[in-house]
mmCIF file of C-alpha atoms in Angstrom:
data_model
loop_
_atom_site.group_PDB
_atom_site.id
_atom_site.type_symbol
_atom_site.label_atom_id
_atom_site.label_comp_id
_atom_site.label_asym_id
_atom_site.label_seq_id
_atom_site.Cartn_x
_atom_site.Cartn_y
_atom_site.Cartn_z
ATOM 1 C CA MET T 10 -15.611 -13.734 -9.258
ATOM 2 C CA ARG T 11 -19.350 -13.402 -8.292
ATOM 3 C CA ALA T 12 -21.369 -10.313 -9.667
ATOM 4 C CA ASP T 13 -21.040 -8.556 -6.188
ATOM 5 C CA LYS T 14 -20.608 -5.069 -6.655
ATOM 6 C CA SER T 15 -20.251 -2.091 -4.279
ATOM 7 C CA LYS T 16 -19.824 1.465 -4.344
ATOM 8 C CA LEU T 17 -17.807 3.885 -1.719
ATOM 9 C CA THR T 18 -17.645 7.582 -1.572
ATOM 10 C CA LEU T 19 -14.972 8.900 0.634
ATOM 11 C CA GLY T 20 -15.073 12.556 1.137
ATOM 12 C CA TYR T 21 -12.155 15.021 2.063
ATOM 13 C CA ALA T 22 -11.307 18.605 2.968
ATOM 14 C CA PRO T 23 -9.289 20.151 0.431
ATOM 15 C CA PRO T 24 -6.776 20.510 -0.733
ATOM 16 C CA PHE T 25 -5.702 17.260 -2.263
ATOM 17 C CA ASP T 26 -3.645 16.287 -5.322
ATOM 18 C CA TRP T 27 -4.848 13.462 -7.144
ATOM 19 C CA SER T 28 -2.389 13.760 -9.818
ATOM 20 C CA PHE T 29 0.506 13.334 -6.859
ATOM 21 C CA PHE T 30 -1.097 9.970 -5.775
ATOM 22 C CA LEU T 31 -1.333 8.722 -9.482
ATOM 23 C CA HIS T 32 1.967 9.273 -9.951
ATOM 24 C CA TYR T 33 3.404 7.769 -6.612
ATOM 25 C CA PHE T 34 1.141 4.648 -7.128
ATOM 26 C CA SER T 35 2.411 4.174 -10.855
ATOM 27 C CA THR T 36 6.011 4.323 -10.182
ATOM 28 C CA ARG T 37 5.466 1.576 -7.316
ATOM 29 C CA SER T 38 2.716 -0.358 -8.779
ATOM 30 C CA THR T 39 3.301 -4.454 -8.922
ATOM 31 C CA PRO T 40 2.559 -5.527 -12.622
ATOM 32 C CA GLY T 41 -0.130 -7.894 -13.297
ATOM 33 C CA VAL T 42 -1.664 -6.585 -9.628
ATOM 34 C CA GLU T 43 -2.255 -2.846 -9.705
ATOM 35 C CA ILE T 44 -2.874 -0.682 -12.881
ATOM 36 C CA VAL T 45 -2.946 3.094 -12.829
ATOM 37 C CA THR T 46 -3.660 5.427 -15.655
ATOM 38 C CA GLU T 47 -3.967 9.152 -15.851
ATOM 39 C CA GLU T 48 -7.417 9.276 -14.345
ATOM 40 C CA ARG T 49 -7.399 5.820 -11.965
ATOM 41 C CA TYR T 50 -6.159 3.382 -9.769
ATOM 42 C CA ALA T 51 -6.957 0.091 -10.069
ATOM 43 C CA ARG T 52 -5.950 -3.320 -8.603
ATOM 44 C CA ALA T 53 -6.792 -6.918 -7.555
ATOM 45 C CA ILE T 54 -7.861 -7.289 -3.367
ATOM 46 C CA VAL T 55 -8.453 -9.876 -1.126
ATOM 47 C CA ILE T 56 -10.489 -9.095 2.132
ATOM 48 C CA ASP T 57 -10.903 -12.085 4.506
ATOM 49 C CA GLY T 58 -10.278 -14.564 1.924
ATOM 50 C CA ARG T 59 -12.787 -13.072 -0.758
ATOM 51 C CA ILE T 60 -11.287 -11.627 -3.722
ATOM 52 C CA GLY T 61 -12.287 -8.490 -6.128
ATOM 53 C CA ILE T 62 -11.202 -5.848 -8.369
ATOM 54 C CA LEU T 63 -10.905 -2.240 -6.840
ATOM 55 C CA VAL T 64 -11.160 0.961 -9.222
ATOM 56 C CA VAL T 65 -10.527 4.320 -7.616
ATOM 57 C CA GLU T 66 -11.446 7.736 -9.486
ATOM 58 C CA HIS T 67 -11.490 11.387 -7.996
ATOM 59 C CA ASP T 68 -14.970 13.264 -8.253
ATOM 60 C CA VAL T 69 -13.216 16.578 -7.831
ATOM 61 C CA ALA T 70 -16.265 18.492 -8.121
ATOM 62 C CA ASN T 71 -17.568 17.071 -5.166
ATOM 63 C CA ARG T 72 -14.567 16.834 -3.176
ATOM 64 C CA ARG T 73 -14.372 13.042 -2.862
ATOM 65 C CA LEU T 74 -12.893 9.878 -4.210
ATOM 66 C CA VAL T 75 -15.366 7.154 -5.553
ATOM 67 C CA ALA T 76 -14.102 3.622 -5.254
ATOM 68 C CA VAL T 77 -15.943 0.617 -6.834
ATOM 69 C CA ILE T 78 -15.453 -3.087 -6.008
ATOM 70 C CA GLN T 79 -16.381 -5.950 -7.818
ATOM 71 C CA GLY T 80 -16.360 -9.483 -6.810
ATOM 72 C CA GLU T 81 -16.869 -11.323 -3.314
ATOM 73 C CA ALA T 82 -14.807 -8.704 -1.702
ATOM 74 C CA ALA T 83 -17.517 -6.181 -2.180
ATOM 75 C CA ARG T 84 -19.134 -7.755 0.777
ATOM 76 C CA HIS T 85 -16.723 -6.004 2.898
ATOM 77 C CA ALA T 86 -17.275 -2.515 2.192
ATOM 78 C CA GLN T 87 -16.507 -1.183 5.514
ATOM 79 C CA ALA T 88 -13.115 -2.787 5.878
ATOM 80 C CA ALA T 89 -12.387 -1.516 2.306
ATOM 81 C CA GLN T 90 -13.288 2.107 3.415
ATOM 82 C CA ARG T 91 -10.879 1.908 6.313
ATOM 83 C CA ARG T 92 -8.345 0.885 3.883
ATOM 84 C CA LEU T 93 -8.723 3.716 1.312
ATOM 85 C CA ARG T 94 -8.979 6.492 3.847
ATOM 86 C CA ARG T 95 -5.762 5.531 5.083
ATOM 87 C CA MET T 96 -4.041 4.705 1.587
ATOM 88 C CA PHE T 97 -4.991 8.433 0.513
ATOM 89 C CA ASP T 98 -4.575 10.161 3.563
ATOM 90 C CA LEU T 99 -8.233 11.390 3.357
ATOM 91 C CA ASP T 100 -8.389 12.318 7.286
ATOM 92 C CA ALA T 101 -5.566 14.635 7.121
ATOM 93 C CA ASP T 102 -6.252 17.936 8.569
ATOM 94 C CA MET T 103 -4.228 19.864 5.857
ATOM 95 C CA ASP T 104 -5.124 23.124 7.614
ATOM 96 C CA ALA T 105 -3.034 22.224 11.066
ATOM 97 C CA ILE T 106 -0.327 20.239 9.300
ATOM 98 C CA HIS T 107 0.760 23.405 6.821
ATOM 99 C CA ALA T 108 0.144 25.919 10.076
ATOM 100 C CA VAL T 109 2.907 24.147 11.572
ATOM 101 C CA LEU T 110 5.261 23.146 8.787
ATOM 102 C CA ILE T 111 5.114 26.914 7.122
ATOM 103 C CA ARG T 112 6.818 28.099 10.118
ATOM 104 C CA ASP T 113 10.209 26.543 8.377
ATOM 105 C CA SER T 114 10.972 28.881 5.526
ATOM 106 C CA ARG T 115 12.298 26.185 3.619
ATOM 107 C CA LEU T 116 9.294 24.128 3.730
ATOM 108 C CA ALA T 117 6.718 26.879 3.391
ATOM 109 C CA ARG T 118 7.914 27.258 -0.119
ATOM 110 C CA HIS T 119 7.137 23.516 -1.221
ATOM 111 C CA ILE T 120 3.671 24.025 0.726
ATOM 112 C CA MET T 121 2.589 26.928 -1.248
ATOM 113 C CA ALA T 122 3.455 25.209 -4.487
ATOM 114 C CA SER T 123 1.973 21.745 -3.680
ATOM 115 C CA PRO T 124 -0.377 22.359 -1.118
ATOM 116 C CA GLY T 125 -2.423 19.171 -1.623
ATOM 117 C CA ILE T 126 0.774 16.384 -1.262
ATOM 118 C CA ARG T 127 -0.375 14.043 1.632
ATOM 119 C CA VAL T 128 1.389 11.082 2.919
ATOM 120 C CA PRO T 129 0.675 7.601 0.542
ATOM 121 C CA GLY T 130 -0.462 4.818 2.442
ATOM 122 C CA ALA T 131 -0.938 1.285 0.941
ATOM 123 C CA TRP T 132 -3.949 -0.957 0.242
ATOM 124 C CA SER T 133 -1.951 -3.771 1.856
ATOM 125 C CA ALA T 134 0.685 -3.653 4.712
ATOM 126 C CA PHE T 135 2.261 -7.117 4.414
ATOM 127 C CA GLU T 136 2.989 -5.656 0.380
ATOM 128 C CA VAL T 137 4.718 -2.652 1.829
ATOM 129 C CA ILE T 138 7.147 -4.904 3.963
ATOM 130 C CA ALA T 139 7.312 -7.492 0.967
ATOM 131 C CA ARG T 140 8.460 -4.523 -1.303
ATOM 132 C CA ALA T 141 11.015 -3.284 1.582
ATOM 133 C CA ILE T 142 12.544 -6.484 1.544
ATOM 134 C CA VAL T 143 12.656 -6.960 -2.171
ATOM 135 C CA GLY T 144 13.692 -3.523 -2.852
ATOM 136 C CA GLN T 145 17.095 -3.814 -0.911
ATOM 137 C CA GLN T 146 19.872 -2.236 -2.809
ATOM 138 C CA VAL T 147 17.881 -2.007 -6.254
ATOM 139 C CA SER T 148 16.064 0.680 -7.959
ATOM 140 C CA VAL T 149 12.156 1.582 -7.707
ATOM 141 C CA LYS T 150 11.494 0.181 -10.993
ATOM 142 C CA ALA T 151 13.839 -2.962 -10.268
ATOM 143 C CA ALA T 152 11.832 -3.486 -7.243
ATOM 144 C CA SER T 153 8.344 -3.235 -8.997
ATOM 145 C CA THR T 154 9.598 -5.943 -11.407
ATOM 146 C CA LEU T 155 10.474 -8.612 -8.751
ATOM 147 C CA MET T 156 7.382 -7.762 -7.119
ATOM 148 C CA GLY T 157 5.655 -8.515 -10.464
ATOM 149 C CA ARG T 158 7.522 -11.747 -11.004
ATOM 150 C CA ILE T 159 6.803 -12.884 -7.240
ATOM 151 C CA ALA T 160 2.872 -12.272 -7.830
ATOM 152 C CA GLY T 161 3.373 -13.814 -11.178
ATOM 153 C CA ARG T 162 4.856 -17.460 -10.059
ATOM 154 C CA LEU T 163 2.922 -17.221 -6.532
ATOM 155 C CA GLY T 164 -0.547 -15.081 -6.767
ATOM 156 C CA THR T 165 -3.720 -16.678 -7.255
ATOM 157 C CA PRO T 166 -5.122 -15.971 -10.898
ATOM 158 C CA ILE T 167 -7.904 -13.221 -11.403
ATOM 159 C CA LYS T 168 -10.422 -12.233 -14.168
ATOM 160 C CA GLY T 169 -11.328 -8.678 -14.386
ATOM 161 C CA ILE T 170 -9.989 -5.490 -15.991
ATOM 162 C CA ASP T 171 -7.520 -5.964 -18.652
ATOM 163 C CA GLY T 172 -3.670 -5.787 -17.268
ATOM 164 C CA ILE T 173 -4.838 -7.072 -13.707
ATOM 165 C CA ARG T 174 -4.142 -11.020 -13.866
ATOM 166 C CA ARG T 175 -3.358 -11.949 -10.315
ATOM 167 C CA GLN T 176 -3.967 -11.276 -6.760
ATOM 168 C CA PHE T 177 -0.767 -10.579 -4.968
ATOM 169 C CA PRO T 178 0.141 -13.442 -2.905
ATOM 170 C CA THR T 179 -0.621 -14.285 0.620
ATOM 171 C CA PRO T 180 1.768 -14.521 3.328
ATOM 172 C CA ARG T 181 1.434 -18.202 3.201
ATOM 173 C CA GLN T 182 1.653 -18.552 -0.623
ATOM 174 C CA ILE T 183 5.245 -16.656 -0.372
ATOM 175 C CA ALA T 184 6.198 -18.678 2.702
ATOM 176 C CA MET T 185 5.343 -21.956 1.086
ATOM 177 C CA GLY T 186 6.262 -20.766 -2.551
ATOM 178 C CA ASP T 187 9.410 -21.175 -4.636
ATOM 179 C CA LEU T 188 11.349 -18.014 -4.949
ATOM 180 C CA SER T 189 14.639 -19.527 -6.591
ATOM 181 C CA ASP T 190 15.804 -18.149 -10.058
ATOM 182 C CA ILE T 191 13.570 -14.992 -9.414
ATOM 183 C CA GLY T 192 16.040 -12.589 -9.557
ATOM 184 C CA MET T 193 16.874 -11.836 -6.192
ATOM 185 C CA PRO T 194 19.879 -13.111 -3.816
ATOM 186 C CA GLY T 195 19.281 -16.259 -2.150
ATOM 187 C CA LYS T 196 19.228 -14.551 1.445
ATOM 188 C CA ARG T 197 17.047 -12.041 0.708
ATOM 189 C CA ALA T 198 14.349 -14.248 -0.848
ATOM 190 C CA GLN T 199 15.006 -16.469 2.644
ATOM 191 C CA ALA T 200 14.175 -13.123 4.564
ATOM 192 C CA LEU T 201 11.041 -12.546 2.494
ATOM 193 C CA GLN T 202 9.814 -15.962 3.186
ATOM 194 C CA ASN T 203 10.877 -15.946 6.821
ATOM 195 C CA VAL T 204 8.707 -12.817 7.348
ATOM 196 C CA ALA T 205 5.935 -14.233 5.360
ATOM 197 C CA ASN T 206 5.941 -17.137 7.732
ATOM 198 C CA VAL T 207 6.035 -15.756 10.816
ATOM 199 C CA ILE T 208 2.828 -13.169 9.633
ATOM 200 C CA ALA T 209 1.320 -16.358 8.201
ATOM 201 C CA ASN T 210 1.479 -18.405 11.597
ATOM 202 C CA GLY T 211 0.123 -15.305 13.847
ATOM 203 C CA GLN T 212 3.716 -14.859 15.330
ATOM 204 C CA ILE T 213 3.756 -11.135 14.360
ATOM 205 C CA PRO T 214 0.756 -9.006 15.650
ATOM 206 C CA PHE T 215 -0.141 -8.101 12.120
ATOM 207 C CA CYS T 216 -3.055 -6.884 10.438
ATOM 208 C CA ASP T 217 -4.042 -5.556 6.963
ATOM 209 C CA LEU T 218 -7.509 -4.285 7.619
ATOM 210 C CA GLY T 219 -6.840 -0.589 8.189
ATOM 211 C CA HIS T 220 -5.815 -0.843 11.855
ATOM 212 C CA ILE T 221 -2.745 -0.004 13.535
ATOM 213 C CA VAL T 222 -1.518 -2.671 15.537
ATOM 214 C CA GLU T 223 1.265 -1.930 18.083
ATOM 215 C CA GLY T 224 4.315 -4.199 18.361
ATOM 216 C CA VAL T 225 4.824 -4.958 14.704
ATOM 217 C CA LYS T 226 8.230 -2.923 14.381
ATOM 218 C CA GLU T 227 9.490 -4.606 16.943
ATOM 219 C CA ALA T 228 8.442 -8.246 15.840
ATOM 220 C CA LEU T 229 10.001 -7.561 12.353
ATOM 221 C CA LEU T 230 13.199 -6.422 14.004
ATOM 222 C CA GLU T 231 13.421 -10.153 15.278
ATOM 223 C CA GLN T 232 13.590 -11.744 12.071
ATOM 224 C CA PRO T 233 16.625 -12.828 9.979
ATOM 225 C CA GLY T 234 17.415 -10.319 7.091
ATOM 226 C CA ILE T 235 15.422 -7.662 8.839
ATOM 227 C CA GLY T 236 17.187 -7.120 12.538
ATOM 228 C CA PRO T 237 20.547 -5.720 13.093
ATOM 229 C CA GLY T 238 22.103 -4.593 9.987
ATOM 230 C CA ARG T 239 18.868 -4.112 8.164
ATOM 231 C CA ARG T 240 16.875 -1.853 10.846
ATOM 232 C CA SER T 241 16.589 0.550 8.322
ATOM 233 C CA ILE T 242 13.385 -1.747 6.573
ATOM 234 C CA SER T 243 11.276 -1.208 9.451
ATOM 235 C CA HIS T 244 12.585 2.044 10.991
ATOM 236 C CA SER T 245 12.494 4.181 7.809
ATOM 237 C CA ALA T 246 9.997 6.896 7.820
ATOM 238 C CA PRO T 247 8.396 5.536 4.343
ATOM 239 C CA CYS T 248 8.163 1.966 5.547
ATOM 240 C CA GLY T 249 6.729 3.202 8.932
ATOM 241 C CA MET T 250 4.063 5.736 7.193
ATOM 242 C CA ARG T 251 3.023 3.466 4.846
ATOM 243 C CA MET T 252 3.025 -0.045 6.392
ATOM 244 C CA LEU T 253 1.722 1.051 9.908
ATOM 245 C CA GLY T 254 -0.154 3.824 9.055
ATOM 246 C CA ARG T 255 1.709 6.576 10.798
ATOM 247 C CA ALA T 256 1.298 9.635 8.800
ATOM 248 C CA ARG T 257 2.918 12.043 11.126
ATOM 249 C CA ILE T 258 5.723 9.679 12.039
ATOM 250 C CA TRP T 259 8.210 12.624 10.970
ATOM 251 C CA PHE T 260 6.829 15.195 13.065
#
């Protein structure tokens, strides 16, 4: 990687529960691609074909996240900022959200106990749909293991922080790659490659740069392994919130 570097400061209106995000991403991190510690979130990233390493930390005193990007991806700081604001739900109006939810006595006690919880997004919408397919009928931990195997076999090697060894494969790399004997049923692997292929070829109006693109859900439902009988993948609230950036899908 080149020595490019950029620093982003991402403000928010409190409350904001940093530890909640770290725990959430830690339990779902892809081995070799992401690392989550008690203080920071780090991962390999690719923006417009340029590779980099992203590290995010919490500056609690100044009510902001501080993100550092190293490598050629640092040239796309604006695109990274959009993704990060959605990933950590930084634009949520917590006062307005709480004002509605506390009307329900069952929700009110949870809000009082953990007022800073927001909706976790994702750095990559493609990784969310890949994980949704891979994770069918397996535990969260098993899904992470499979995602790590896919990245280890098909992802481009990267040098940077210890423990971050590869970028997650692009849709084309997965579509053209060999997923045999990776630990998934054959039909599930084929479903993943079918989706990766149509995304790589532009047949799904898919965007991974922090924008909401209409029609993604409908297009995904047409794909083998996701359509009838597997609609929960793209219909589910968690997948919709993380993949499409629709933080208020339940409301």
